[in-house]
């Protein structure tokens, strides 16, 4: 199993989407690459993200990236859908340098790669979100109104 972290705006929608992808074993909503314990609070500087454990024998990292790019605006900085602010930036983070190189190569191969503003950085810190944020859209269907990712895009079947 391998682990990678996807930041794509509000973590509720990203987790709902990612956990349904073929080859994904588990997900956890959290915060990545921030400054824990600063004056701004426990999440200061963090990006909302989804910790994603996947089986590389069942799905490639490149396929996960292709699907992830379906639900984000990769050209936007600190903004996804109705969510604005640095915590809603897009990014892919990992402790595995090979993952980061493959992500950079995948982005470079895109026709509009010069416009893409997705962070690709080593994981420096991670903290899990509170239980109320875990699997939020599954537990609280009324909160779908707060999600900027279209439901039909989220629930479309995908094959590895």
PDB file of C-alpha atoms in Angstrom:
ATOM      1  CA  UNK A   1       0.000   0.000   0.000  1.00  0.00           C
ATOM      2  CA  UNK A   2       1.092   3.576  -0.681  1.00  0.00           C
ATOM      3  CA  UNK A   3      -0.052   6.891   0.779  1.00  0.00           C
ATOM      4  CA  UNK A   4      -0.522  10.249  -0.917  1.00  0.00           C
ATOM      5  CA  UNK A   5      -2.349  13.423   0.138  1.00  0.00           C
ATOM      6  CA  UNK A   6      -4.736  15.319  -2.169  1.00  0.00           C
ATOM      7  CA  UNK A   7      -5.781  18.916  -1.464  1.00  0.00           C
ATOM      8  CA  UNK A   8      -8.616  20.135  -3.664  1.00  0.00           C
ATOM      9  CA  UNK A   9     -10.635  22.703  -1.773  1.00  0.00           C
ATOM     10  CA  UNK A  10     -13.203  21.629   0.796  1.00  0.00           C
ATOM     11  CA  UNK A  11     -12.130  18.234   2.118  1.00  0.00           C
ATOM     12  CA  UNK A  12     -15.703  16.923   2.440  1.00  0.00           C
ATOM     13  CA  UNK A  13     -16.204  16.616  -1.307  1.00  0.00           C
ATOM     14  CA  UNK A  14     -12.673  15.469  -2.025  1.00  0.00           C
ATOM     15  CA  UNK A  15     -12.971  12.656   0.524  1.00  0.00           C
ATOM     16  CA  UNK A  16     -16.377  11.588  -0.803  1.00  0.00           C
ATOM     17  CA  UNK A  17     -14.913  11.401  -4.319  1.00  0.00           C
ATOM     18  CA  UNK A  18     -11.532   9.810  -3.596  1.00  0.00           C
ATOM     19  CA  UNK A  19     -12.763   7.049  -1.294  1.00  0.00           C
ATOM     20  CA  UNK A  20     -14.955   5.678  -4.095  1.00  0.00           C
ATOM     21  CA  UNK A  21     -12.136   5.366  -6.630  1.00  0.00           C
ATOM     22  CA  UNK A  22     -11.010   1.876  -7.657  1.00  0.00           C
ATOM     23  CA  UNK A  23      -7.838   0.828  -5.840  1.00  0.00           C
ATOM     24  CA  UNK A  24      -8.286   3.253  -2.937  1.00  0.00           C
ATOM     25  CA  UNK A  25      -8.100   1.329   0.335  1.00  0.00           C
ATOM     26  CA  UNK A  26      -8.842   4.107   2.838  1.00  0.00           C
ATOM     27  CA  UNK A  27      -9.135   7.862   3.243  1.00  0.00           C
ATOM     28  CA  UNK A  28      -8.935  10.318   6.116  1.00  0.00           C
ATOM     29  CA  UNK A  29      -9.877  13.994   6.042  1.00  0.00           C
ATOM     30  CA  UNK A  30      -7.126  16.212   7.413  1.00  0.00           C
ATOM     31  CA  UNK A  31      -4.834  19.200   7.128  1.00  0.00           C
ATOM     32  CA  UNK A  32      -1.414  19.183   5.489  1.00  0.00           C
ATOM     33  CA  UNK A  33       1.780  21.290   5.515  1.00  0.00           C
ATOM     34  CA  UNK A  34       0.832  23.934   8.042  1.00  0.00           C
ATOM     35  CA  UNK A  35       2.280  25.496  11.141  1.00  0.00           C
ATOM     36  CA  UNK A  36       0.944  23.574  14.089  1.00  0.00           C
ATOM     37  CA  UNK A  37       0.554  25.527  17.293  1.00  0.00           C
ATOM     38  CA  UNK A  38       0.887  29.034  15.871  1.00  0.00           C
ATOM     39  CA  UNK A  39      -1.158  32.030  16.965  1.00  0.00           C
ATOM     40  CA  UNK A  40      -3.627  31.435  14.133  1.00  0.00           C
ATOM     41  CA  UNK A  41      -4.808  28.197  15.707  1.00  0.00           C
ATOM     42  CA  UNK A  42      -4.154  24.506  15.256  1.00  0.00           C
ATOM     43  CA  UNK A  43      -4.751  24.594  11.473  1.00  0.00           C
ATOM     44  CA  UNK A  44      -2.831  27.795  10.617  1.00  0.00           C
ATOM     45  CA  UNK A  45      -1.305  27.602   7.165  1.00  0.00           C
ATOM     46  CA  UNK A  46      -2.623  24.129   6.436  1.00  0.00           C
ATOM     47  CA  UNK A  47      -4.370  22.999   3.263  1.00  0.00           C
ATOM     48  CA  UNK A  48      -7.491  20.893   3.673  1.00  0.00           C
ATOM     49  CA  UNK A  49      -6.636  17.477   2.267  1.00  0.00           C
ATOM     50  CA  UNK A  50      -7.500  13.813   2.072  1.00  0.00           C
ATOM     51  CA  UNK A  51      -4.943  11.250   3.157  1.00  0.00           C
ATOM     52  CA  UNK A  52      -5.305   8.489   0.577  1.00  0.00           C
ATOM     53  CA  UNK A  53      -4.025   4.939   0.956  1.00  0.00           C
ATOM     54  CA  UNK A  54      -4.104   3.071  -2.356  1.00  0.00           C
ATOM     55  CA  UNK A  55      -3.012  -0.247  -3.793  1.00  0.00           C
ATOM     56  CA  UNK A  56      -0.576   0.402  -6.683  1.00  0.00           C
ATOM     57  CA  UNK A  57      -1.308  -3.083  -8.003  1.00  0.00           C
ATOM     58  CA  UNK A  58      -4.927  -1.989  -8.602  1.00  0.00           C
ATOM     59  CA  UNK A  59      -4.563   1.677  -9.590  1.00  0.00           C
ATOM     60  CA  UNK A  60      -1.650   3.802 -10.722  1.00  0.00           C
ATOM     61  CA  UNK A  61      -0.787   7.139  -9.199  1.00  0.00           C
ATOM     62  CA  UNK A  62      -1.207   8.652 -12.664  1.00  0.00           C
ATOM     63  CA  UNK A  63      -4.787   7.353 -12.886  1.00  0.00           C
ATOM     64  CA  UNK A  64      -5.548   8.825  -9.450  1.00  0.00           C
ATOM     65  CA  UNK A  65      -4.173  12.154 -10.679  1.00  0.00           C
ATOM     66  CA  UNK A  66      -6.344  12.016 -13.795  1.00  0.00           C
ATOM     67  CA  UNK A  67      -9.436  11.517 -11.650  1.00  0.00           C
ATOM     68  CA  UNK A  68      -8.380  14.149  -9.100  1.00  0.00           C
ATOM     69  CA  UNK A  69      -7.994  16.722 -11.881  1.00  0.00           C
ATOM     70  CA  UNK A  70     -11.630  16.055 -12.881  1.00  0.00           C
ATOM     71  CA  UNK A  71     -12.900  17.603  -9.643  1.00  0.00           C
ATOM     72  CA  UNK A  72     -10.527  20.561  -9.192  1.00  0.00           C
ATOM     73  CA  UNK A  73      -9.775  23.774 -11.030  1.00  0.00           C
ATOM     74  CA  UNK A  74      -6.001  23.299 -11.387  1.00  0.00           C
ATOM     75  CA  UNK A  75      -5.490  26.878 -12.609  1.00  0.00           C
ATOM     76  CA  UNK A  76      -6.907  28.558  -9.527  1.00  0.00           C
ATOM     77  CA  UNK A  77      -4.866  29.777  -6.564  1.00  0.00           C
ATOM     78  CA  UNK A  78      -6.456  29.557  -3.091  1.00  0.00           C
ATOM     79  CA  UNK A  79      -9.923  29.069  -4.553  1.00  0.00           C
ATOM     80  CA  UNK A  80     -12.090  26.083  -5.408  1.00  0.00           C
ATOM     81  CA  UNK A  81     -15.774  26.512  -6.181  1.00  0.00           C
ATOM     82  CA  UNK A  82     -17.377  28.644  -3.499  1.00  0.00           C
ATOM     83  CA  UNK A  83     -14.409  28.252  -1.138  1.00  0.00           C
ATOM     84  CA  UNK A  84     -11.785  31.005  -0.917  1.00  0.00           C
ATOM     85  CA  UNK A  85      -8.623  31.167   1.154  1.00  0.00           C
ATOM     86  CA  UNK A  86      -5.174  29.624   1.442  1.00  0.00           C
ATOM     87  CA  UNK A  87      -6.550  26.492   3.137  1.00  0.00           C
ATOM     88  CA  UNK A  88      -8.480  25.719  -0.065  1.00  0.00           C
ATOM     89  CA  UNK A  89      -5.405  25.594  -2.305  1.00  0.00           C
ATOM     90  CA  UNK A  90      -4.860  22.574  -4.509  1.00  0.00           C
ATOM     91  CA  UNK A  91      -1.921  20.283  -3.981  1.00  0.00           C
ATOM     92  CA  UNK A  92      -0.461  16.810  -3.964  1.00  0.00           C
ATOM     93  CA  UNK A  93       1.856  15.905  -1.087  1.00  0.00           C
ATOM     94  CA  UNK A  94       3.859  12.812  -0.221  1.00  0.00           C
ATOM     95  CA  UNK A  95       6.783  11.563   1.837  1.00  0.00           C
ATOM     96  CA  UNK A  96       7.815   9.473  -1.160  1.00  0.00           C
ATOM     97  CA  UNK A  97      10.091  11.405  -3.581  1.00  0.00           C
ATOM     98  CA  UNK A  98       9.119   9.031  -6.409  1.00  0.00           C
ATOM     99  CA  UNK A  99       5.466  10.073  -5.994  1.00  0.00           C
ATOM    100  CA  UNK A 100       6.418  13.753  -6.250  1.00  0.00           C
ATOM    101  CA  UNK A 101       8.533  13.176  -9.361  1.00  0.00           C
ATOM    102  CA  UNK A 102       5.744  11.208 -11.021  1.00  0.00           C
ATOM    103  CA  UNK A 103       3.202  13.925 -10.189  1.00  0.00           C
ATOM    104  CA  UNK A 104       5.489  16.611 -11.635  1.00  0.00           C
ATOM    105  CA  UNK A 105       6.050  14.505 -14.766  1.00  0.00           C
ATOM    106  CA  UNK A 106       2.295  13.922 -15.151  1.00  0.00           C
ATOM    107  CA  UNK A 107       1.567  17.646 -14.829  1.00  0.00           C
ATOM    108  CA  UNK A 108       4.362  18.530 -17.272  1.00  0.00           C
ATOM    109  CA  UNK A 109       2.793  16.177 -19.832  1.00  0.00           C
ATOM    110  CA  UNK A 110      -0.526  18.078 -19.781  1.00  0.00           C
ATOM    111  CA  UNK A 111      -1.127  20.402 -22.732  1.00  0.00           C
ATOM    112  CA  UNK A 112      -1.784  23.357 -20.426  1.00  0.00           C
ATOM    113  CA  UNK A 113       0.911  22.522 -17.877  1.00  0.00           C
ATOM    114  CA  UNK A 114       2.263  26.080 -17.756  1.00  0.00           C
ATOM    115  CA  UNK A 115      -1.040  27.316 -16.338  1.00  0.00           C
ATOM    116  CA  UNK A 116      -1.426  24.596 -13.660  1.00  0.00           C
ATOM    117  CA  UNK A 117      -1.072  25.959 -10.112  1.00  0.00           C
ATOM    118  CA  UNK A 118      -1.310  22.728  -8.106  1.00  0.00           C
ATOM    119  CA  UNK A 119       1.328  22.500  -5.368  1.00  0.00           C
ATOM    120  CA  UNK A 120       3.523  19.413  -5.521  1.00  0.00           C
ATOM    121  CA  UNK A 121       5.493  19.312  -2.296  1.00  0.00           C
ATOM    122  CA  UNK A 122       7.008  16.958   0.245  1.00  0.00           C
ATOM    123  CA  UNK A 123       4.729  16.269   3.201  1.00  0.00           C
ATOM    124  CA  UNK A 124       6.057  18.290   6.133  1.00  0.00           C
ATOM    125  CA  UNK A 125       3.151  17.868   8.529  1.00  0.00           C
ATOM    126  CA  UNK A 126      -0.263  16.267   8.709  1.00  0.00           C
ATOM    127  CA  UNK A 127      -3.059  16.281  11.240  1.00  0.00           C
ATOM    128  CA  UNK A 128      -6.338  14.415  10.980  1.00  0.00           C
ATOM    129  CA  UNK A 129      -9.499  16.485  11.023  1.00  0.00           C
ATOM    130  CA  UNK A 130     -11.972  16.179  13.876  1.00  0.00           C
ATOM    131  CA  UNK A 131     -14.434  13.270  13.713  1.00  0.00           C
ATOM    132  CA  UNK A 132     -17.228  15.607  12.599  1.00  0.00           C
ATOM    133  CA  UNK A 133     -15.363  16.157   9.302  1.00  0.00           C
ATOM    134  CA  UNK A 134     -14.687  12.480   8.545  1.00  0.00           C
ATOM    135  CA  UNK A 135     -16.977  11.112   5.806  1.00  0.00           C
ATOM    136  CA  UNK A 136     -19.114  14.232   6.268  1.00  0.00           C
ATOM    137  CA  UNK A 137     -21.166  14.027   3.062  1.00  0.00           C
ATOM    138  CA  UNK A 138     -22.051  10.384   3.728  1.00  0.00           C
ATOM    139  CA  UNK A 139     -23.217  11.189   7.259  1.00  0.00           C
ATOM    140  CA  UNK A 140     -24.824  14.598   6.603  1.00  0.00           C
ATOM    141  CA  UNK A 141     -26.498  14.587   3.174  1.00  0.00           C
ATOM    142  CA  UNK A 142     -27.913  18.093   3.728  1.00  0.00           C
ATOM    143  CA  UNK A 143     -24.344  19.406   3.548  1.00  0.00           C
ATOM    144  CA  UNK A 144     -24.212  18.583  -0.175  1.00  0.00           C
ATOM    145  CA  UNK A 145     -25.509  22.117  -0.732  1.00  0.00           C
ATOM    146  CA  UNK A 146     -22.129  23.354   0.552  1.00  0.00           C
ATOM    147  CA  UNK A 147     -20.100  21.233  -1.882  1.00  0.00           C
ATOM    148  CA  UNK A 148     -19.005  22.848  -5.137  1.00  0.00           C
ATOM    149  CA  UNK A 149     -18.229  19.539  -6.878  1.00  0.00           C
ATOM    150  CA  UNK A 150     -21.240  18.432  -8.962  1.00  0.00           C
ATOM    151  CA  UNK A 151     -22.870  15.313  -7.530  1.00  0.00           C
ATOM    152  CA  UNK A 152     -23.145  13.645 -10.954  1.00  0.00           C
ATOM    153  CA  UNK A 153     -19.371  14.011 -11.370  1.00  0.00           C
ATOM    154  CA  UNK A 154     -18.781  12.506  -7.935  1.00  0.00           C
ATOM    155  CA  UNK A 155     -20.924   9.431  -8.450  1.00  0.00           C
ATOM    156  CA  UNK A 156     -19.899   8.569 -12.024  1.00  0.00           C
ATOM    157  CA  UNK A 157     -18.416   5.033 -12.114  1.00  0.00           C
ATOM    158  CA  UNK A 158     -14.700   4.820 -12.882  1.00  0.00           C
ATOM    159  CA  UNK A 159     -12.468   1.914 -13.869  1.00  0.00           C
ATOM    160  CA  UNK A 160      -8.762   1.634 -13.107  1.00  0.00           C
TER     161      UNK A 160
END
